[in-house]
Amino acid sequence: MTTSQMAATGRPTAAGAYPRRWLAAIVMIVGALMDMIDVTIVNVALPTIRRDLHASATQLEWVVSGYMLAFAAALIIAGNFGDLFGRKKVFLIGVAVFGLASLAAGLSQTGAELIAARVVQGTAAAAMAPQVLATFRSIFAGAERGKAFSIYGAMLGFASAVGLVLGGLLTDANLLGWSWRAVFFVNVPVAVAALIAGLRFVPETRDPGARRPDIPGAVLLAASMVAIVYPLLEGRQLGWPAWVWLLLAAGVAGLAVQGLLETRRARRRNSGGKAPLLRPGLFRVPAFAAGLGVQMAFAAGMQGFFLAFALWLQAGEHFSPLKAGLTAVAFSVGSFMMAPVAVPLAQKRGRSVLAIGGLLMAAGIAGVALAAPHIGVNGSPWPVVPGLVVAGAGLSLLVIPLVSVVLAAVPVEAAGGASGLFSTAQQLGGAIGVALLGTVFFGYLTGHSFEAAIVHTAPYAMVAFALCAVLSMLLPRTAVSEEALTES
């Protein structure tokens, strides 16, 4: 099959599959791994960044949440652009911009410069992410598609552990005197290699029925997300003035307005040729709304807690970045242990498996909080390891089968849109979690030790994971099969 044939149809032709499909898959997965590794690699380097750039607590929160907020704001519209203009084109633009933004992040001399580079990184990552699975749907079919999806999922899970260790290793190694800057510079050669290989091996695909992107809607959506997260990040430092709450309310209202506009278009059966962003019809499916809530609560609890966790270990207990990263790997170990059985269990037991996962995460964080006083300055990390392993096991039971369980209640033709909204919710939830739990952590840190601050912050993460367990009981009783998921 020629590239032109695939670009025209977006599907493999009857003459046969794209011969270089697995090379294309490898290239796109490598590109996506830059994004996934960056989510965790930065956390380990934060204390060093704080010292080197004299960054404030709020700036540290922005380094993490700015990336996720930009990702959330740009993700859906980037998927629309790929469908319309070509997924290869948008993916490679994302790779190139991500590499340049990584270079800029590594060269940053102030906290503000680093935050700006991280926002560009997040936007570029959003350009890459939706093109990967959409391209897989075009170049793979049947069992091969399921295999490609599984490899992609496994690599993304592996990336979180790699990021924790690599972040500590690069920061500790201080190669060429780069210190924390190396965690960003490492993306540059990867981006160059992915760009060259992508030009050669990734075929161009697009959706012949794609509608034009809703640019004004995307601007409103992005502005609304910023209006929600900005007050939560800046409010503590500013003393929570009245305008902070007004801005927060305006952000929520902006999301509601975008939803109403799309609902009106759908009722009139006239979208003006624009692709929907929020797909408000999906929110009338109780299981979808509950699943979105699970995704947001999970991301908020996880991202917020592990920001505080990294700072406590290094700034409070004087762990080296590598030692802190290796300690956090216990969480990934728990996740890997339970990952192979998560989907089969969910297919047999449905929503109860997800609820158990949420409760295990809450229990694991409680274990970490109880063990925290037993660590000591530069002491052994082993007291917190059991809690981290339990929480990691809960993550697999909660998150891995979540989308397939929710898709059991979502029309097949809406599955792609539902998956996009789930990814957006995950990034937005993570940004909100960093803002909220960061506010709790840094607020309590004034006048208290790092140990006291992490113990004080842990219950808020536990509430988020307990909420996941409660919302999971509103999901369908059973899950769709893996084959149905990959064919959607």
XYZ file of C-alpha atoms in Angstrom:
488
model
C 0.000 0.000 0.000
C 1.315 3.432 -0.860
C 1.367 6.372 1.487
C -0.971 8.283 -0.816
C -3.545 5.511 -0.667
C -3.474 5.508 3.107
C -3.644 9.282 3.313
C -6.774 9.226 1.234
C -8.599 6.533 3.154
C -7.066 6.545 6.605
C -7.342 2.711 6.571
C -5.260 -0.168 5.235
C -6.268 -1.042 1.698
C -7.396 -4.468 0.572
C -4.095 -4.912 -1.243
C -2.341 -5.384 2.091
C -1.078 -3.707 5.186
C 1.518 -0.963 5.255
C 4.806 -2.933 5.114
C 6.732 -0.692 7.512
C 3.935 -0.480 10.073
C 5.995 -1.863 12.967
C 8.875 0.516 12.271
C 6.339 3.342 12.222
C 4.921 2.121 15.531
C 8.363 2.061 17.154
C 9.107 5.607 15.989
C 5.808 6.955 17.303
C 6.108 5.141 20.622
C 9.601 6.590 21.121
C 8.193 10.053 20.471
C 5.366 9.476 22.937
C 7.824 8.155 25.532
C 9.486 11.582 25.685
C 6.205 12.959 26.977
C 5.525 10.154 29.449
C 9.053 10.151 30.849
C 8.933 13.923 31.286
C 5.895 13.604 33.557
C 7.972 11.817 36.232
C 11.551 12.775 35.395
C 10.983 16.386 36.435
C 9.552 15.578 39.874
C 12.829 14.052 41.032
C 14.777 17.104 39.855
C 12.483 19.707 41.486
C 14.442 20.243 44.714
C 17.654 20.809 42.724
C 15.817 23.178 40.375
C 14.490 25.043 43.415
C 17.995 25.603 44.787
C 19.662 26.434 41.474
C 17.058 28.862 40.138
C 15.925 30.135 43.548
C 12.429 29.197 42.476
C 9.484 29.846 44.759
C 7.099 27.131 45.886
C 4.460 28.404 43.460
C 6.944 28.334 40.585
C 7.739 24.694 41.342
C 4.034 23.907 41.136
C 3.836 25.711 37.806
C 6.791 23.706 36.443
C 4.674 20.572 36.881
C 1.128 21.815 36.388
C 1.952 24.217 33.536
C 3.001 21.234 31.431
C -0.163 19.272 32.233
C -2.442 22.279 31.810
C -1.035 23.044 28.345
C -1.383 19.371 27.434
C -5.015 19.291 28.542
C -5.896 22.532 26.780
C -4.374 21.524 23.425
C -5.060 17.780 23.289
C -8.509 17.634 21.697
C -7.899 20.328 19.107
C -4.563 18.665 18.229
C -6.435 15.436 17.529
C -8.786 17.364 15.232
C -5.825 18.890 13.396
C -4.308 15.450 12.866
C -7.530 14.025 11.460
C -7.911 16.945 9.078
C -4.377 17.875 7.990
C -2.521 14.596 8.462
C -1.432 12.768 11.595
C 2.172 12.312 10.522
C 2.524 16.016 9.856
C 1.104 17.057 13.227
C 3.067 14.368 15.066
C 6.395 15.450 13.567
C 5.667 19.108 14.284
C 5.007 18.101 17.875
C 8.288 16.157 18.046
C 10.275 19.081 16.667
C 8.701 21.634 18.993
C 9.096 19.302 21.971
C 12.809 18.954 21.266
C 13.270 22.727 20.945
C 11.250 23.375 24.106
C 13.353 20.795 25.967
C 16.495 22.624 24.874
C 14.989 25.902 26.061
C 14.036 24.326 29.405
C 17.586 23.103 29.930
C 18.981 26.552 29.141
C 16.556 28.362 31.471
C 18.113 30.822 33.899
C 15.001 31.717 35.881
C 11.904 29.952 37.135
C 9.730 31.975 34.755
C 11.794 30.890 31.736
C 11.543 27.240 32.776
C 7.773 27.489 33.240
C 7.371 29.031 29.781
C 9.427 26.225 28.228
C 7.366 23.623 30.096
C 4.130 25.100 28.768
C 5.475 24.820 25.211
C 6.586 21.251 25.981
C 3.081 20.363 27.148
C 1.514 21.841 24.026
C 3.927 19.894 21.808
C 3.225 16.683 23.731
C -0.480 17.234 23.132
C 0.235 17.466 19.400
C 2.018 14.095 19.469
C -0.184 12.012 21.748
C -3.491 11.690 19.839
C -1.742 10.932 16.565
C -0.175 7.738 17.898
C -3.300 5.665 18.554
C -5.136 7.217 15.604
C -2.300 6.137 13.308
C -2.277 2.669 14.873
C -5.982 2.348 14.063
C -5.163 3.140 10.443
C -2.096 0.965 9.833
C -3.005 -2.065 11.965
C -6.017 -4.345 11.899
C -7.377 -7.235 13.939
C -5.017 -9.000 16.329
C -2.068 -6.843 15.239
C -3.905 -3.729 16.353
C -4.542 -5.204 19.769
C -0.877 -6.148 20.038
C 0.252 -2.650 19.048
C -2.094 -1.091 21.609
C -0.809 -3.451 24.309
C 2.844 -2.667 23.540
C 2.064 1.041 23.634
C 0.338 0.723 27.011
C 3.149 -1.369 28.467
C 5.793 1.106 27.312
C 3.914 4.028 28.833
C 3.777 2.191 32.144
C 7.476 1.437 31.862
C 8.167 5.113 31.131
C 7.016 6.253 34.563
C 9.592 4.037 36.276
C 12.314 5.021 33.794
C 11.572 8.690 34.417
C 11.978 8.351 38.177
C 15.345 6.600 37.917
C 16.635 8.593 34.949
C 15.741 11.891 36.601
C 17.710 10.989 39.701
C 20.610 9.493 37.755
C 21.060 12.467 35.417
C 20.716 15.026 38.202
C 23.174 13.166 40.453
C 25.670 12.495 37.675
C 25.969 16.218 36.907
C 27.229 15.456 33.403
C 29.240 18.391 32.017
C 28.021 20.392 34.999
C 24.447 20.275 33.692
C 22.878 18.881 36.903
C 19.055 19.046 36.546
C 19.347 20.527 33.064
C 20.315 17.102 31.744
C 16.762 15.831 32.340
C 15.663 18.200 29.571
C 18.719 18.009 27.315
C 18.297 14.219 27.047
C 15.137 14.809 24.995
C 16.981 16.700 22.254
C 18.834 13.796 20.557
C 15.766 11.583 21.009
C 13.608 14.182 19.266
C 16.110 14.541 16.405
C 16.245 10.763 15.895
C 12.441 10.439 16.048
C 12.059 13.288 13.573
C 14.439 11.745 11.028
C 12.988 8.243 11.403
C 9.424 9.574 11.372
C 9.955 11.345 8.060
C 11.064 8.046 6.546
C 8.928 5.374 8.170
C 5.650 6.888 9.427
C 2.923 6.976 6.743
C 0.580 9.919 6.385
C -2.984 9.177 7.441
C -6.044 11.330 7.949
C -9.785 11.036 8.384
C -11.603 11.718 5.086
C -14.713 12.698 7.044
C -12.922 15.028 9.463
C -14.570 18.351 10.160
C -12.691 21.598 10.626
C -11.442 22.332 14.151
C -13.467 24.628 16.397
C -10.763 27.251 16.971
C -12.912 29.718 18.984
C -14.176 26.821 21.087
C -10.621 25.602 21.672
C -9.571 29.092 22.798
C -12.532 29.247 25.189
C -11.731 25.758 26.487
C -8.063 26.612 27.084
C -8.894 29.941 28.739
C -11.421 28.236 31.006
C -8.891 25.638 32.144
C -6.309 28.316 32.872
C -8.924 30.325 34.769
C -9.602 27.286 36.965
C -6.008 26.290 37.687
C -4.382 29.739 37.941
C -6.270 30.827 41.092
C -5.565 27.504 42.771
C -1.833 27.866 42.121
C -1.484 31.557 42.951
C -4.170 31.975 45.615
C -2.075 30.966 48.643
C 0.785 33.288 47.721
C -1.595 36.204 47.093
C -3.647 35.706 50.231
C -6.797 34.496 48.429
C -8.187 37.869 47.266
C -11.780 38.064 46.001
C -10.791 38.203 42.328
C -9.213 34.726 42.645
C -12.608 33.205 43.388
C -14.265 35.232 40.630
C -11.715 33.977 38.115
C -12.263 30.404 39.263
C -16.017 30.798 38.831
C -15.464 32.303 35.373
C -13.426 29.261 34.367
C -16.193 26.868 35.386
C -18.723 29.065 33.595
C -16.573 29.008 30.449
C -16.651 25.209 30.347
C -20.418 25.291 30.820
C -20.828 27.809 27.993
C -18.765 25.685 25.608
C -20.874 22.667 26.523
C -24.114 24.567 25.933
C -22.909 25.836 22.550
C -22.066 22.315 21.431
C -25.366 20.991 22.732
C -27.246 23.621 20.755
C -25.364 22.722 17.585
C -26.104 19.043 18.089
C -29.833 19.704 18.570
C -29.945 21.761 15.422
C -27.934 19.049 13.663
C -25.760 21.861 12.396
C -22.259 22.173 13.813
C -21.196 24.559 11.076
C -18.819 21.868 9.920
C -16.868 22.076 13.205
C -15.566 19.051 15.104
C -16.933 18.875 18.663
C -14.592 19.414 21.606
C -16.482 18.480 24.782
C -19.094 16.182 23.218
C -21.746 17.103 25.822
C -23.968 14.190 24.788
C -21.503 11.832 26.468
C -22.039 13.543 29.813
C -25.655 12.379 29.772
C -24.316 8.818 30.117
C -23.950 8.420 33.920
C -21.155 5.877 33.589
C -19.107 8.216 31.409
C -19.539 11.145 33.780
C -18.554 8.932 36.726
C -15.550 7.555 34.823
C -14.383 11.064 34.006
C -14.661 11.897 37.699
C -12.573 8.836 38.571
C -9.907 9.870 36.091
C -9.700 13.433 37.404
C -9.683 12.427 41.092
C -7.001 9.812 40.469
C -4.737 12.219 38.578
C -5.230 14.936 41.184
C -4.320 12.654 44.071
C -1.359 11.051 42.356
C 0.300 14.114 40.841
C -0.280 16.266 43.907
C 1.025 13.694 46.367
C 4.147 12.741 44.431
C 5.144 16.390 44.057
C 5.130 16.657 47.857
C 6.735 13.214 48.206
C 9.767 14.140 46.068
C 10.304 17.392 47.945
C 9.982 15.686 51.347
C 12.552 12.990 50.546
C 15.158 15.363 49.148
C 14.663 18.658 50.978
C 13.442 17.112 54.219
C 15.317 13.821 54.528
C 18.325 14.870 52.404
C 18.021 11.957 49.970
C 20.022 12.342 46.787
C 17.932 12.665 43.601
C 18.896 9.111 42.601
C 18.010 7.670 46.015
C 14.665 9.501 45.918
C 13.972 8.197 42.418
C 14.816 4.632 43.351
C 12.560 4.882 46.399
C 9.646 5.982 44.250
C 10.251 3.056 41.890
C 8.624 0.857 44.547
C 5.345 2.405 43.398
C 6.020 1.297 39.822
C 6.973 -2.192 41.024
C 3.567 -2.568 42.662
C 1.925 -1.410 39.466
C 3.886 -3.865 37.308
C 3.024 -6.739 39.628
C -0.715 -6.202 39.253
C -0.830 -4.957 35.638
C -1.107 -8.397 33.933
C -4.246 -9.348 35.877
C -5.993 -5.965 35.976
C -7.974 -6.247 32.738
C -8.924 -9.950 33.129
C -10.150 -9.249 36.660
C -12.163 -6.253 35.468
C -13.723 -8.321 32.681
C -14.849 -10.873 35.288
C -15.705 -8.613 38.224
C -16.235 -5.229 36.588
C -16.442 -2.076 38.665
C -15.663 -3.714 42.021
C -12.077 -4.246 40.846
C -11.689 -0.530 40.203
C -13.190 0.309 43.594
C -10.721 -2.023 45.273
C -7.927 -0.312 43.347
C -8.962 3.091 44.687
C -9.091 1.782 48.246
C -5.666 0.149 47.865
C -4.213 3.456 46.688
C -5.689 5.231 49.709
C -4.373 2.497 52.021
C -0.918 2.661 50.444
C -0.665 6.425 50.920
C -1.788 5.959 54.529
C 1.044 3.451 54.939
C 3.548 5.972 53.578
C 2.289 8.650 55.973
C 2.516 6.302 58.970
C 6.045 5.251 57.998
C 7.332 8.757 57.258
C 8.472 9.500 60.849
C 10.622 6.356 60.773
C 12.819 7.410 57.836
C 15.159 9.943 59.398
C 17.671 12.213 57.707
C 19.377 10.285 54.908
C 17.998 7.112 56.448
C 16.696 3.904 54.933
C 13.733 4.217 52.554
C 12.431 0.736 53.394
C 9.708 1.862 55.866
C 7.760 3.568 53.047
C 8.301 0.834 50.451
C 5.340 -1.406 51.484
C 2.918 1.516 51.239
C 4.259 2.510 47.836
C 3.946 -1.059 46.531
C 0.332 -1.310 47.746
C -0.534 2.052 46.193
C 1.089 1.006 42.894
C -0.910 -2.226 42.835
C -4.054 -0.187 43.390
C -3.158 2.068 40.466
C -3.133 -0.887 38.070
C -6.503 -2.157 39.266
C -8.020 1.306 39.053
C -6.583 2.875 35.918
C -5.666 0.114 33.470
C -9.237 -1.211 33.024
C -10.959 2.157 33.547
C -11.444 3.149 29.908
C -12.649 -0.296 28.844
C -15.181 -0.415 31.695
C -16.528 3.024 30.795
C -16.682 2.189 27.078
C -19.115 -0.595 27.969
C -21.705 2.169 28.449
C -20.607 4.476 25.628
C -21.817 4.123 22.019
C -19.124 2.534 19.860
C -19.106 5.457 17.446
C -18.299 7.812 20.347
C -15.441 5.739 21.754
C -12.705 7.837 20.153
C -14.147 11.080 21.498
C -14.583 9.534 24.929
C -10.928 8.451 25.001
C -9.807 11.968 24.083
C -11.858 13.509 26.869
C -10.417 10.985 29.305
C -6.883 12.037 28.439
C -7.843 15.689 28.822
C -9.442 14.981 32.198
C -6.313 13.180 33.365
C -4.053 16.130 32.550
C -6.456 18.736 33.933
C -6.967 16.676 37.089
C -3.208 16.398 37.536
C -2.781 20.165 37.221
C -5.557 20.779 39.743
C -4.079 18.193 42.105
C -0.648 19.826 42.019
C -2.310 23.161 42.760
C -4.493 21.913 45.623
C -2.126 19.489 47.343
C 0.795 21.804 46.671
C -1.103 24.562 48.452
C -1.717 22.256 51.412
C 1.901 21.065 51.516
C 3.643 24.413 51.146
C 1.096 26.150 53.356
C 1.718 23.706 56.214
C 5.460 23.793 55.617
C 5.517 27.333 56.994
C 6.331 26.757 60.640
C 6.517 22.954 60.346
C 9.021 20.358 59.136
C 8.921 18.631 55.762
C 7.991 15.429 57.562
C 5.010 17.085 59.223
C 3.977 18.622 55.882
C 3.936 15.283 54.014
C 1.982 13.621 56.836
C -0.481 16.518 56.776
C -0.844 16.345 52.970
C -1.321 12.580 52.669
C -4.976 12.503 53.877
C -5.987 14.842 51.027
C -4.568 12.382 48.492
C -6.308 9.563 50.343
C -9.637 11.385 50.010
C -9.071 11.687 46.255
C -8.448 7.947 45.924
C -11.385 7.089 48.188
C -13.539 9.266 45.914
C -12.304 7.153 42.998
C -13.574 4.047 44.789
C -16.993 5.611 45.403
C -17.386 6.873 41.831
C -16.279 3.488 40.488
C -19.452 1.955 41.892
C -21.422 4.096 39.424
C -19.657 2.440 36.481
C -21.037 -0.520 34.488
C -20.860 -3.875 36.247
C -18.799 -5.423 33.454
C -16.101 -4.383 31.003
C -15.895 -4.689 27.249
C -13.379 -7.102 25.791
C -9.920 -5.973 24.763
C -10.831 -6.781 21.164
C -13.870 -4.513 21.279
C -11.796 -1.755 22.798
C -9.150 -1.815 20.101
C -11.680 -2.043 17.302
C -13.539 1.082 18.470
